[in-house]
PDB file of C-alpha atoms in Angstrom:
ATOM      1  CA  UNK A  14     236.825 403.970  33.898  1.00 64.00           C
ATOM      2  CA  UNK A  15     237.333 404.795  37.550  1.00 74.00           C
ATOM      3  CA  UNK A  16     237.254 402.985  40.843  1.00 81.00           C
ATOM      4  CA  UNK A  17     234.137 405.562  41.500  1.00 87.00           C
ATOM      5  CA  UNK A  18     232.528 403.328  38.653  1.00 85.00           C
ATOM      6  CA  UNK A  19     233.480 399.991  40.180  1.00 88.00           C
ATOM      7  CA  UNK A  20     232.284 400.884  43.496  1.00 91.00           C
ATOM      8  CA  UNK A  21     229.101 402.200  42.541  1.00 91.00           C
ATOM      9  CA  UNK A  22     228.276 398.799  40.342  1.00 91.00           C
ATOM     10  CA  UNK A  23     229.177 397.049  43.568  1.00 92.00           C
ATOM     11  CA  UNK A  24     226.778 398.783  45.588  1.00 94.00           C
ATOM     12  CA  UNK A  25     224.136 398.580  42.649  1.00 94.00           C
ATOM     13  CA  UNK A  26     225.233 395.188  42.380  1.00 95.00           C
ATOM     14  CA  UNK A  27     224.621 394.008  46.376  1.00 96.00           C
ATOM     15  CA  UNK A  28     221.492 396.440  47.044  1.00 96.00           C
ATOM     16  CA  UNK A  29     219.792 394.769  43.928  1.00 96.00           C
ATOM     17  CA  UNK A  30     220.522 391.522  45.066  1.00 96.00           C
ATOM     18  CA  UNK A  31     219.645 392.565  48.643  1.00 97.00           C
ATOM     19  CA  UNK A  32     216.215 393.538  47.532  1.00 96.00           C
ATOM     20  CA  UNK A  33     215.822 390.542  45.300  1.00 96.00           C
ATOM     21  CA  UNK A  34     216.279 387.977  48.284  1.00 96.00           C
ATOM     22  CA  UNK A  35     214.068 389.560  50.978  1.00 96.00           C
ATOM     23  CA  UNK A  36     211.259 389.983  48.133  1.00 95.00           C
ATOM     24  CA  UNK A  37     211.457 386.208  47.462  1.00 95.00           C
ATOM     25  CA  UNK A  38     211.470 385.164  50.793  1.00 94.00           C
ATOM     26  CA  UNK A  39     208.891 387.000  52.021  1.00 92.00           C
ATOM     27  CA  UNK A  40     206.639 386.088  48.824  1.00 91.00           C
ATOM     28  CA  UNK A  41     207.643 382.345  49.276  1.00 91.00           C
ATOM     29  CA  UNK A  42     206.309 383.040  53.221  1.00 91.00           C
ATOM     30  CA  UNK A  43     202.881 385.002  52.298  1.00 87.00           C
ATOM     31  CA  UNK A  44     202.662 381.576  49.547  1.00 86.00           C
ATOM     32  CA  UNK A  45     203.392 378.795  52.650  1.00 87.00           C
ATOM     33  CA  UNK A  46     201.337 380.158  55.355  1.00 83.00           C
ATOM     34  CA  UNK A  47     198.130 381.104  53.087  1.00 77.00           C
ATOM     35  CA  UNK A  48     195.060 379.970  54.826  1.00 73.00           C
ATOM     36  CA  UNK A  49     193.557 379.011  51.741  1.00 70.00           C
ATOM     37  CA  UNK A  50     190.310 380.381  51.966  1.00 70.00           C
ATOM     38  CA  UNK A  51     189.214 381.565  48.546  1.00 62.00           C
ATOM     39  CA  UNK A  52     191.033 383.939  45.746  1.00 63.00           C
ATOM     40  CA  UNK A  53     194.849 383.600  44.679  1.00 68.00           C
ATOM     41  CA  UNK A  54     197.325 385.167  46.692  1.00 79.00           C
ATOM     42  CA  UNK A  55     198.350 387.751  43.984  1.00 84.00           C
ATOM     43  CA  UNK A  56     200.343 390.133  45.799  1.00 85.00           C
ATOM     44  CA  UNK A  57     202.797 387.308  46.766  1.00 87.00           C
ATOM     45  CA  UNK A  58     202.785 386.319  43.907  1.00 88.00           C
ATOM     46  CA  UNK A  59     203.723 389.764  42.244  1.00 92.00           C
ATOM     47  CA  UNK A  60     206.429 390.439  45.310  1.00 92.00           C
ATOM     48  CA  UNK A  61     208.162 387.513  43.956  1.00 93.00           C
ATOM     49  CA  UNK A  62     208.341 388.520  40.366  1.00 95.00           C
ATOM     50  CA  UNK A  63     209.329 391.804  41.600  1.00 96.00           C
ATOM     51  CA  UNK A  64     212.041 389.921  43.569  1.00 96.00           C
ATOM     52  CA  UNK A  65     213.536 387.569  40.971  1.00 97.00           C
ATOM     53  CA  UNK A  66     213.459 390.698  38.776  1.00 97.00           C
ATOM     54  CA  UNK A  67     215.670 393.045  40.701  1.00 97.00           C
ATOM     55  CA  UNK A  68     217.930 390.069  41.491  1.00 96.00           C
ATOM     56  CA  UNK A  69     218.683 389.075  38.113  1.00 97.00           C
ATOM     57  CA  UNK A  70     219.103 393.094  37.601  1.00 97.00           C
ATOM     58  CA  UNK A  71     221.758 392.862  40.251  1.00 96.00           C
ATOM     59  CA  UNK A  72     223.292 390.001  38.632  1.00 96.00           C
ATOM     60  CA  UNK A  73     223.954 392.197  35.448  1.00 96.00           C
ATOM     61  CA  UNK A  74     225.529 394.698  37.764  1.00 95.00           C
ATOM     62  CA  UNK A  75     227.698 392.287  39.316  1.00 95.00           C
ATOM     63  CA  UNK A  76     228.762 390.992  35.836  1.00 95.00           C
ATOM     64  CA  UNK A  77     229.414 394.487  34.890  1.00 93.00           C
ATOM     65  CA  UNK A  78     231.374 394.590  37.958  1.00 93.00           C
ATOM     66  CA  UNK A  79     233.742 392.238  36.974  1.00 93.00           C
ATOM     67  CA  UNK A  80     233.866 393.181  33.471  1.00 93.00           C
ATOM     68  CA  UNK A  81     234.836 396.541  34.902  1.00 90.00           C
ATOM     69  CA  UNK A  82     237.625 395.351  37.294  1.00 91.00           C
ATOM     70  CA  UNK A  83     238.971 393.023  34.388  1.00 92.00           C
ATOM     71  CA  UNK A  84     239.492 396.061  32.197  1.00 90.00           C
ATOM     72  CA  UNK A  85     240.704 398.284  34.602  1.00 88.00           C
ATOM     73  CA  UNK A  86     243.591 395.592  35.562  1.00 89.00           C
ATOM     74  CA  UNK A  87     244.137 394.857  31.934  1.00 90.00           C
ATOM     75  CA  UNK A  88     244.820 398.638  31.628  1.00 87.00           C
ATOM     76  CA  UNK A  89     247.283 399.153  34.512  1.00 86.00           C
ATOM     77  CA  UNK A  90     249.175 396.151  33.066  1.00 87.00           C
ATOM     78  CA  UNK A  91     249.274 397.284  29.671  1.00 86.00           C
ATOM     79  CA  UNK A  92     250.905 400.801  30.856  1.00 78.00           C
ATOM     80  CA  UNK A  93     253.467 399.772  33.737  1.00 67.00           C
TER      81      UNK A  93
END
């Protein structure tokens, strides 16, 4: 493992999470200001899934993350 790997699960890592917090907000908007007028409003609805989705995906990365960094320390110790 490589600090190219760690920095590339950090970016995976905050982009997912990014993407996971502006698709919940704006699905939790479209849901608040519906007018109400007839039918579900199933693309909201769908945004947020999408949202909590890629968030928790980004939360894996971000545990990988760490995992990574962990190792990586535990190796440099080990060797000194």
């Amino acid at each position: 493992m490589t600090t190219k790997s760690l920095k590339v699960l950090h970016l995976l890592c905050s982009s997912l999470l990014v993407i996971g917090f502006l698709g919940i907000g704006i699905g939790s908007w479209a849901l608040m200001n519906d007018s109400g007028e007839g039918g579900a409003n199933i693309g909201a609805g769908i945004l947020m899934l999408f949202g909590y989705a890629t968030g928790a995906l980004g939360l894996v990365f971000g545990a990988a993350a760490l995992i990574t960094y962990g190792v990586m320390r535990r190796q440099r110790q080990l060797h000194i």
